[in-house]
Coordinates of C-alpha atoms in Angstrom, one line a residue:
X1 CA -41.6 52.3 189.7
X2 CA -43.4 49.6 192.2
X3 CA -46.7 48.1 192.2
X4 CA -48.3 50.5 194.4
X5 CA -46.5 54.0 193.9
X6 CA -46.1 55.6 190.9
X7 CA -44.1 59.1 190.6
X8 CA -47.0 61.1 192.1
X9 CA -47.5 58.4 194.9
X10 CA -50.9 56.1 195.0
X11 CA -53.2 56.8 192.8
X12 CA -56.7 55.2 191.6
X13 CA -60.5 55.4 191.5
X14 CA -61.7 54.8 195.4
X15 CA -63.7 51.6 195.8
X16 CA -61.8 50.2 193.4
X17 CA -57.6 50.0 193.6
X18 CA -57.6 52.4 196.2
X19 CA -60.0 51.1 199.0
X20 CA -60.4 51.7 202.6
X21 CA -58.5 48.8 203.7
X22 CA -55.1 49.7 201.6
X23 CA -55.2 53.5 203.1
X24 CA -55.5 51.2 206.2
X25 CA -52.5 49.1 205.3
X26 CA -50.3 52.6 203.8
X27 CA -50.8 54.0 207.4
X28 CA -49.4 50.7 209.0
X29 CA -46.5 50.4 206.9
X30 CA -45.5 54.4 206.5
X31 CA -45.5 54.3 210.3
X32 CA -43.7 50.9 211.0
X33 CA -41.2 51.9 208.1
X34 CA -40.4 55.5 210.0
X35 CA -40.3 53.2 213.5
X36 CA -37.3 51.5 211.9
X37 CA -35.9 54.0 210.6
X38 CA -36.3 56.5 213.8
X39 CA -35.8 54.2 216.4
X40 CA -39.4 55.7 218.4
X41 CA -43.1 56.6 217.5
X42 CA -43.1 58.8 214.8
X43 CA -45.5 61.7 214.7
X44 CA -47.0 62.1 211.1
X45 CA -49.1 65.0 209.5
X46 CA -52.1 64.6 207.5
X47 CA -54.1 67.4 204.9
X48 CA -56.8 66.5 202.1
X49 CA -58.4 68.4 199.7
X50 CA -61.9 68.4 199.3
X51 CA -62.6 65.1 197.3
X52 CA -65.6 63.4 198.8
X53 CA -63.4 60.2 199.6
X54 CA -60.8 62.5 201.2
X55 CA -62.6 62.2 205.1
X56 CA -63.2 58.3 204.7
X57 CA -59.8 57.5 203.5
X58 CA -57.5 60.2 206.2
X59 CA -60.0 58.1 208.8
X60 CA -58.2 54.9 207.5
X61 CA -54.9 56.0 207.7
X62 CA -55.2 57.8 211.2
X63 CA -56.7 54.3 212.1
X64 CA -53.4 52.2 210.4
X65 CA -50.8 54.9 212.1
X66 CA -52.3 54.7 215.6
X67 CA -52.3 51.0 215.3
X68 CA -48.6 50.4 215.5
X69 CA -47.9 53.4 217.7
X70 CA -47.5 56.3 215.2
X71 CA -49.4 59.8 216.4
X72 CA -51.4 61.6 213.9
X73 CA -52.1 65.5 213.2
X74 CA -54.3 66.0 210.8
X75 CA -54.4 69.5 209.2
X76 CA -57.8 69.2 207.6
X77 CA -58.5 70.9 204.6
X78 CA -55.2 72.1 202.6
X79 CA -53.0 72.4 200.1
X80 CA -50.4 69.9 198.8
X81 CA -47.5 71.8 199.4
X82 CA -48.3 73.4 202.6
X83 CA -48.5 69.8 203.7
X84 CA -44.9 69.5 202.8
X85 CA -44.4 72.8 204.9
X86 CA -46.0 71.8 208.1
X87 CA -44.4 68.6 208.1
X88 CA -40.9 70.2 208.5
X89 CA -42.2 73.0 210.5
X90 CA -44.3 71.2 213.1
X91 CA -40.9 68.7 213.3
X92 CA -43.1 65.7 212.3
X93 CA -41.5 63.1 210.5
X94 CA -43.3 62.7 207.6
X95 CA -46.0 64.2 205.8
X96 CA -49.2 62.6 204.0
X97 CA -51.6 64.4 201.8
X98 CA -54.7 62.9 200.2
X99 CA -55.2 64.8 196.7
X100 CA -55.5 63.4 193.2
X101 CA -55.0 67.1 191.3
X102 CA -56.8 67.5 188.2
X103 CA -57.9 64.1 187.8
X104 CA -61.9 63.3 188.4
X105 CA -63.8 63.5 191.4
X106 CA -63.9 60.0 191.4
X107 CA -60.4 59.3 191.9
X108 CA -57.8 60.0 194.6
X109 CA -54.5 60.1 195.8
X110 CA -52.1 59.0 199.0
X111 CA -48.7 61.0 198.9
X112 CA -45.7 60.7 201.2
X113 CA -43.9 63.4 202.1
X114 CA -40.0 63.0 204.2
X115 CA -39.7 64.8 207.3
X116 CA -37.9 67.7 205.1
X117 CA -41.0 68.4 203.2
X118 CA -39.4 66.3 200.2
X119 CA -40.6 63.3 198.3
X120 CA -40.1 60.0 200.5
X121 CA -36.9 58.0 199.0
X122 CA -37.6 54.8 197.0
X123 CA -35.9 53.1 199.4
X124 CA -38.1 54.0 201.6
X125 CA -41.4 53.7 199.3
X126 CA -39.7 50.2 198.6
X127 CA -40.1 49.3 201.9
X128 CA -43.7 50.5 202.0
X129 CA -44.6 48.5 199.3
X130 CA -42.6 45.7 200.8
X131 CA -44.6 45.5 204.1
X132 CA -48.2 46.1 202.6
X133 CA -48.1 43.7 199.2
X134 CA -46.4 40.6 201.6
X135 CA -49.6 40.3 203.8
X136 CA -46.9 40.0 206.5
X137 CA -48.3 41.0 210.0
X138 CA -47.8 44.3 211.6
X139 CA -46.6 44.8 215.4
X140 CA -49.9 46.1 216.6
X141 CA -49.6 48.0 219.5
X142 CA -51.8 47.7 223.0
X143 CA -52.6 49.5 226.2
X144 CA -50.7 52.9 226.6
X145 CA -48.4 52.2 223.4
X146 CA -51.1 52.9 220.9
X147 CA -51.0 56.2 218.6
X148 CA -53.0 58.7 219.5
X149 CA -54.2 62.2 217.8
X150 CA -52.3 65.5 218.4
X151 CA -54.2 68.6 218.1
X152 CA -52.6 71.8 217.1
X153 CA -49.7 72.8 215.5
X154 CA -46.6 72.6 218.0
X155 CA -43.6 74.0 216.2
X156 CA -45.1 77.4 216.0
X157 CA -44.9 77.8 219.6
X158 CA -41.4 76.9 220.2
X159 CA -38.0 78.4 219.1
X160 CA -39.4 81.9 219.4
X161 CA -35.8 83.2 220.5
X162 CA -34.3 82.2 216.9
X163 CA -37.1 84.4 215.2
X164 CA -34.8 87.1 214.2
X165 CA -32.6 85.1 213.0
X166 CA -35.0 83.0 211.2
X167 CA -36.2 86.0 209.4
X168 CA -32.4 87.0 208.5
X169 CA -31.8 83.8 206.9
X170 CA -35.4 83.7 205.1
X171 CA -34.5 87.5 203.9
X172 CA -30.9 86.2 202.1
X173 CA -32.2 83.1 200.6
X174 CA -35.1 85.6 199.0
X175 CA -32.1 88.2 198.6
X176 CA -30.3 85.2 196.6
X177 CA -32.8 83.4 194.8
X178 CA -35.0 86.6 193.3
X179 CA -32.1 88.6 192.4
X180 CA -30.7 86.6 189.2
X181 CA -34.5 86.1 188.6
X182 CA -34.5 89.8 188.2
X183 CA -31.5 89.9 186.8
X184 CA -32.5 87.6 184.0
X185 CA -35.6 89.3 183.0
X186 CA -33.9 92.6 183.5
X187 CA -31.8 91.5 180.3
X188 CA -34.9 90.1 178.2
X189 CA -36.5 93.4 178.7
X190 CA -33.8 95.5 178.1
X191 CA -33.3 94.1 174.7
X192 CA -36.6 95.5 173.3
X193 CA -35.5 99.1 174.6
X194 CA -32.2 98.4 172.5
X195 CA -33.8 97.1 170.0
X196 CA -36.2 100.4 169.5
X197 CA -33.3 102.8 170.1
X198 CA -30.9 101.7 167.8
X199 CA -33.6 100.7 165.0
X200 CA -34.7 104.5 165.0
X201 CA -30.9 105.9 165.1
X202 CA -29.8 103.8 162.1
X203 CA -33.2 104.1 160.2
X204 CA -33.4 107.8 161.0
X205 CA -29.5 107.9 159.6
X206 CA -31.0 105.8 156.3
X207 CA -33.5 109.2 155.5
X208 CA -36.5 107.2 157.2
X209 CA -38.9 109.5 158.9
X210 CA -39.8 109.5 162.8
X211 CA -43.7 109.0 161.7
X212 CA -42.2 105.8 159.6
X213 CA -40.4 104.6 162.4
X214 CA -42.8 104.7 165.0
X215 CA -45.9 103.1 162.8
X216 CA -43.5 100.2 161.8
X217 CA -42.7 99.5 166.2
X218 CA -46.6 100.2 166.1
X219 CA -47.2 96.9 163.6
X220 CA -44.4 95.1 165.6
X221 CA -45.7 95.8 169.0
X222 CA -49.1 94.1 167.4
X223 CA -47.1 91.3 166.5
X224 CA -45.6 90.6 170.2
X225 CA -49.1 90.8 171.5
X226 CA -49.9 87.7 169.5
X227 CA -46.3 86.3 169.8
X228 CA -46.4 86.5 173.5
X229 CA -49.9 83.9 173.7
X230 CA -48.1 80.6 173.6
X231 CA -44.8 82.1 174.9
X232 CA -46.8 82.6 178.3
X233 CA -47.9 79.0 178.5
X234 CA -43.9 78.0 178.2
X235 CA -43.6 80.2 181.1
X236 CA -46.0 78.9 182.9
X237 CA -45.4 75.1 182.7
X238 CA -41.7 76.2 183.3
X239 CA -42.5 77.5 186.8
X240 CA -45.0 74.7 187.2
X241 CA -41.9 72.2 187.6
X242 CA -39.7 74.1 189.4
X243 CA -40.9 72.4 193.0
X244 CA -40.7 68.8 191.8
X245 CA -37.4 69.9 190.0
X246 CA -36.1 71.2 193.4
X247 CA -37.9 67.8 195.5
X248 CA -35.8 65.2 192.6
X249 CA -32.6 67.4 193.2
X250 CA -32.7 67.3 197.2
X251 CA -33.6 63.6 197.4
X252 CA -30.5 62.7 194.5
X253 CA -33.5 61.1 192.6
X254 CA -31.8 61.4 189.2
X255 CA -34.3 59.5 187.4
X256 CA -37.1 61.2 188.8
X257 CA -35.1 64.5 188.0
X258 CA -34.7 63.6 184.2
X259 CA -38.2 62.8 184.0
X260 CA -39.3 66.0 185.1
X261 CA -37.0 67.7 182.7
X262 CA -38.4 66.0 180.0
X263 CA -42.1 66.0 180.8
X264 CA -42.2 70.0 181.0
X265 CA -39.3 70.3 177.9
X266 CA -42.0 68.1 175.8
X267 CA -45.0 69.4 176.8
X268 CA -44.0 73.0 176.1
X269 CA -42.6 72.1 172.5
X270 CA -45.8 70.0 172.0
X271 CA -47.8 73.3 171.9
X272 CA -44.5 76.1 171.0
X273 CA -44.3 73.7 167.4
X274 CA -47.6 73.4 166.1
X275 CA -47.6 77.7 167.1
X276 CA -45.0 78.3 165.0
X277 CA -46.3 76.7 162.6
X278 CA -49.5 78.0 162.4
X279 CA -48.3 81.6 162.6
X280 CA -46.1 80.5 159.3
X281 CA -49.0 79.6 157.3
X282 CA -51.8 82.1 158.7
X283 CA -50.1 84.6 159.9
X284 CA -51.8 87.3 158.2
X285 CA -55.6 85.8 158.6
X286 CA -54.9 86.0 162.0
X287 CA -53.8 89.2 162.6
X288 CA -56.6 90.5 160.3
X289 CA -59.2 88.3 162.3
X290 CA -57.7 90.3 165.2
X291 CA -57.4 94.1 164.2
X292 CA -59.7 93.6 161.3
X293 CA -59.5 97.0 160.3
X294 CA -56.2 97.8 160.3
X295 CA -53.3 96.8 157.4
X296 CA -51.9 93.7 158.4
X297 CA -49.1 92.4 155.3
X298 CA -46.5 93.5 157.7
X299 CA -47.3 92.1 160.6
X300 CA -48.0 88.8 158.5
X301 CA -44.8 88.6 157.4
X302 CA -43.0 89.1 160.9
X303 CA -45.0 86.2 161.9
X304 CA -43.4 84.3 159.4
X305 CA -40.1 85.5 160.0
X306 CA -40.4 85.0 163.5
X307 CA -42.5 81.7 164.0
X308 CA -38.8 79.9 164.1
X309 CA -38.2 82.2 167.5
X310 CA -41.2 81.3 169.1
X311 CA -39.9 77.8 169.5
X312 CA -36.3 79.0 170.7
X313 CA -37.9 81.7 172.7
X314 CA -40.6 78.8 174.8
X315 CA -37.4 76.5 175.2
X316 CA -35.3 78.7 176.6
X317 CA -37.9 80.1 178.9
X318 CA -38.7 77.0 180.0
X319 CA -34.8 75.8 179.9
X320 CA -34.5 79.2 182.7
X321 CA -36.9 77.6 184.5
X322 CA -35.3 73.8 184.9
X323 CA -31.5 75.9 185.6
X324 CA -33.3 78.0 188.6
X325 CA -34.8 74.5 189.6
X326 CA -31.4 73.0 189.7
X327 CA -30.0 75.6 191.8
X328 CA -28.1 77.2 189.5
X329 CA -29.2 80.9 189.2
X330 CA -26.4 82.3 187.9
X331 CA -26.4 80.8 184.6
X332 CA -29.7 81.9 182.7
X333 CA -28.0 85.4 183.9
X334 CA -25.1 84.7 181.7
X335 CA -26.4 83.4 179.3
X336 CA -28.5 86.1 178.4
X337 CA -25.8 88.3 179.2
X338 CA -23.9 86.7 176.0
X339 CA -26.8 86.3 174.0
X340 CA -27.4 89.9 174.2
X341 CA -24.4 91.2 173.0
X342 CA -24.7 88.7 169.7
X343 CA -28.3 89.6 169.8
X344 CA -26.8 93.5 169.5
X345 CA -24.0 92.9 167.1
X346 CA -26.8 90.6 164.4
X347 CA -29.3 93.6 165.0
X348 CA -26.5 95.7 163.7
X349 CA -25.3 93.5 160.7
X350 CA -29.0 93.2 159.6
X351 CA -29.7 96.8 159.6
X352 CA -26.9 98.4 158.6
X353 CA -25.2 95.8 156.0
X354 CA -28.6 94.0 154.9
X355 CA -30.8 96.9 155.3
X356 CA -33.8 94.9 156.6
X357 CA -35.3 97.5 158.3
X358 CA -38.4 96.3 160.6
X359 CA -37.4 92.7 160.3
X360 CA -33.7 92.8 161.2
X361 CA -35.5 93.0 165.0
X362 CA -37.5 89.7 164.2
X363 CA -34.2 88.3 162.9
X364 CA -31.9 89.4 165.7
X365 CA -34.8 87.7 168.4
X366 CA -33.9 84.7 166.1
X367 CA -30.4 84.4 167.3
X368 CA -30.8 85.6 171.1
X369 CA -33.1 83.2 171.6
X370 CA -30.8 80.1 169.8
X371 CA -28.4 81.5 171.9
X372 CA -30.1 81.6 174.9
X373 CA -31.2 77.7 174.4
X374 CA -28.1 76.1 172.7
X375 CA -26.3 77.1 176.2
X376 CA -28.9 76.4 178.6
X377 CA -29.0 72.8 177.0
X378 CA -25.1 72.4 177.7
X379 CA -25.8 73.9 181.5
X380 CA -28.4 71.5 181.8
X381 CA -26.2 68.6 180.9
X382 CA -23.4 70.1 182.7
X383 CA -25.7 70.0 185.5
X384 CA -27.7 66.7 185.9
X385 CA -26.4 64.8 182.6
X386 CA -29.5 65.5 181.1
X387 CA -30.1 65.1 177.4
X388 CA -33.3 66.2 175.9
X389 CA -35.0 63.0 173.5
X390 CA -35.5 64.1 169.9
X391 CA -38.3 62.0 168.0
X392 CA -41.1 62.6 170.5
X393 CA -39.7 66.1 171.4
X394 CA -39.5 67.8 168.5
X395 CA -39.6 65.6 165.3
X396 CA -43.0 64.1 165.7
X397 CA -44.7 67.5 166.8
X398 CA -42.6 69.3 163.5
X399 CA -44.2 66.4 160.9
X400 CA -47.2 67.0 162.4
X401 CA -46.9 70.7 162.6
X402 CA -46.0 71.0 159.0
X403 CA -49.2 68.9 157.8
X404 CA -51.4 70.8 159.8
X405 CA -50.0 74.3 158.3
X406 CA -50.7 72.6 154.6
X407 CA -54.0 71.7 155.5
X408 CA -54.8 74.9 157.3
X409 CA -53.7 77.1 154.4
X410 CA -55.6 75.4 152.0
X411 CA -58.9 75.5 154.0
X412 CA -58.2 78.6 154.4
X413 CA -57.8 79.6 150.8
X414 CA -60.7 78.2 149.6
X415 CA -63.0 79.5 152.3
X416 CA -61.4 82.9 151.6
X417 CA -62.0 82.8 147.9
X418 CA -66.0 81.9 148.2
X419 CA -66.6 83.0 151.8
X420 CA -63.8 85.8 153.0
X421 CA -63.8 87.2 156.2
X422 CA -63.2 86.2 159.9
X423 CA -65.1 82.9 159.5
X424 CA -62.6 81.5 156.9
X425 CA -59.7 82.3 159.2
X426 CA -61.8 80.6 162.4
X427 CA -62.9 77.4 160.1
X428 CA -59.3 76.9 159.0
X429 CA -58.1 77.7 162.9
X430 CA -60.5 74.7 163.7
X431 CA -59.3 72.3 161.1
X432 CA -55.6 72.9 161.7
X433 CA -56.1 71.8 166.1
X434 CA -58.1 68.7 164.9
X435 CA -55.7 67.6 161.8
X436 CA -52.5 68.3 164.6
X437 CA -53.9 66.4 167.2
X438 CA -54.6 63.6 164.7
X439 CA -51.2 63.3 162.9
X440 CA -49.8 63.9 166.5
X441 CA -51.5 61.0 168.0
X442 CA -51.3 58.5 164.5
X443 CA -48.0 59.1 164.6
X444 CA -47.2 58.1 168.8
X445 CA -46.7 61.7 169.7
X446 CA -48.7 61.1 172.8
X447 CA -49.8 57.9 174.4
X448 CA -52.8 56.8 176.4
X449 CA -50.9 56.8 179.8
X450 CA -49.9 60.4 179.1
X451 CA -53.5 61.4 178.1
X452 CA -55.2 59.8 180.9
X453 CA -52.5 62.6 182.7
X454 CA -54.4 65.3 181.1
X455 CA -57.5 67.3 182.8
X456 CA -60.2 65.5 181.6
X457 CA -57.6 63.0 180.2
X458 CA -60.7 60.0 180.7
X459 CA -63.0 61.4 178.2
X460 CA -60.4 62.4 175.7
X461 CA -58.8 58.8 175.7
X462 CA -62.5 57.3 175.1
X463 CA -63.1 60.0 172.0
X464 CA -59.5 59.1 170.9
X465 CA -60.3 55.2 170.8
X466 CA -63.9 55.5 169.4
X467 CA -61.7 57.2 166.4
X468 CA -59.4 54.8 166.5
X469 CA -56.3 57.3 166.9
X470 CA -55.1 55.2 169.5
X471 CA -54.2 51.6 170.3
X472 CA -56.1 49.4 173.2
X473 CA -53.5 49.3 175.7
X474 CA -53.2 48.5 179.5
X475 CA -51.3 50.2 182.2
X476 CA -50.4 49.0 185.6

């Protein structure tokens, strides 16, 4: 990583370490760097978001481009990645976007994008960083060779006779990229429609009744609705990464591309853990906090049978993810192809030999979804040579997991005995996120750099060192 860029480009509080004057100098040297590189004036896009600094600092860089001959056409008001559209779209040949996410108003960012949309090379961030921390003078331009501003968007009104086939190609690449998508998902689904059909057949065969069978898929249909809470955040973190995934992959960035790997890999097992966990040891307090009215010992103990899948099921939903990101579709599809017919022949074993009943399903999710991420980790590797770190991963998060769940359960039993009711349950809820964050962070779990990465991640580093959970350390 250099002294100005980091893996999300520039970043800092404006008026501070990002200032007018090194916007200024970033427009110099992005344009002077694509002069070398092109061999003519470069034409460069520019979009913002809605920061307060966003108009002063574009100004500054429109002012740095023009100066050594680059043109500017600035897109106003838009988002990051359409940005990274236009730029290959309008033919510029590179792309710069002013934005610093979820960080605080305050604060602000300069990113580069190639003239393919993608991250700029560190070669040519390098050379950036090169031209702007030497002090080394520009060639500023005079007369007719200064830059100038281009309004409009230019592409869009040229190559109209390739529109058919534009749309053609667009159409397969959907066509090819949805499909396994579909295919994949197809599979998860179909499981639970096996999973109903054969447990009524063999539990009908066993002398249980039809009104039996359908209250005990009643009570585990209750337990997927709370199952599937944290599972949805694993999906969503998984599809989060799939663009900077896709970004490290076209650009051969393999450091950037393990990075990213592990950042979403970590970040979903940070909260899938602690779940599990907490489903083990309140499992039933929650459901009855939830359908209070309703017999919950089943349901409690499914949670506790199946707290183990929830952190196989988020890994290898977010392991589908990183494999679509890599380009290769195909093998989430076979994977759950194979894991399905073990998932089959377990739910078999269980009910028939074991006679399990209800929770030969929980167990038989168990070993699909091991399955499912024991071969998605050797794809992965197979893939990039990626190999997922351990102690921060998952034994740090486990440790402090498993004190949280002591803790909780025992809060929880002695509310219940003298108080009972919901507000036990929501007390020992309470006391089991603050006693997991704690552990988490006495233990290194998380360090300042990757809180001050989280919304709001200023204010939760200054509460973190007022209670001395973490260590004064600086970060350039």
């Amino acid at each position: 990583m250099g002294k100005l860029f980091g893996t999300d480009g520039i970043r800092g509080i404006v008026g501070e370490n990002l200032t007018v004057e090194l916007a200024f100098h970033v427009g110099q040297a992005v344009a002077a760097v694509l002069t070398e590189e092109k061999g003519s004036k470069p034409t460069i896009t520019i979009g913002k978001d809605t920061r307060i600094s966003s108009d002063m600092l574009e100004a500054a860089l429109m002012a740095g481009i023009c100066s050594v001959g680059g043109d500017v056409m600035p897109l106003g008001t838009i988002p990051t990645p359409a940005v990274a559209y236009l730029a290959r779209q309008e033919g510029a040949d590179a792309g710069i976007v002013l934005s610093a996410s979820h960080n605080p108003y305050e604060h602000n960012g300069i990113k580069v994008f190639n003239a393919r949309g993608y991250k700029l090379s560190d070669e040519s961030e390098a050379r950036v960083e090169e031209l702007i921390l030497s002090g080394a003078p520009m060639d500023v331009k005079t007369h007719g060779d200064i830059g100038k501003r281009l309004h409009g968007m230019r592409q869009m009104k040229r190559d109209t006779s390739k529109e058919l086939d534009d749309y053609r190609a667009i159409f397969r690449i959907l066509i090819l990229t949805i499909a396994p998508i579909i295919l994949s998902t197809t599979i998860y689904n179909s499981a639970n429609v096996i999973d109903s059909a054969m447990f009524n057949k063999i539990m009908g065969a066993q002398g249980t009744s039809e009104a039996v069978c359908a209250e005990l898929l009643g009570k585990l249909g209750q337990y997927y609705t709370l199952f599937n809470v944290p599972l949805a955040v694993a999906s969503a973190l998984g599809s989060s990464v799939i663009p900077g995934l896709v970004s490290a992959a076209e650009n051969h960035d393999r450091r950037l591309l393990h990075n990213r790997i592990y950042t979403v890999i970590r970040y979903t097992m940070l909260i899938a853990i602690p779940s599990a966990f907490g489903f083990f040891a309140l499992g039933q307090p929650i459901m009855d906090f939830l359908w209070p009215n309703v017999d919950n010992v089943t349901q409690g103990i499914m949670l506790k049978i199946g707290a183990i899948s929830l952190v196989f099921y988020s890994l290898s939903t977010v392991t589908n993810t990183v494999l679509q990101g890599l380009d290769r579709m195909m093998e989430p599809v076979k994977n759950a192809m194979v894991s399905l017919i073990l998932h089959i022949v377990s739910l078999f074993i269980m009910l028939v030999m074991f006679k399990w009943g209800i929770y030969a399903l929980i167990g038989s999710k168990i070993v699909f979804s091991l399955c499912m991420c024991i071969m998605n980790a050797h794809d992965i590797r197979e893939a990039c040579g990626y190999l997922q770190e351990s102690r921060k991963t998952f034994v740090i998060p486990s440790i402090a997991g498993a004190v949280m769940a002591i803790l909780a359960w025992a809060v929880h039993f002695v509310l219940d005995t003298f108080i009972g009711g919901r507000i036990a349950t929501l007390i020992a809820l309470i006391v089991a996120v603050a006693v997991y964050a704690v552990v988490l962070l006495k233990m290194g779990g998380m360090s300042e750099k990757e809180l001050l990465g989280l919304p709001k991640g200023h204010q939760i580093v200054i509460v973190c060192k007022k209670c001395h959970l973490l260590k004064e350390r600086r970060y350039y």
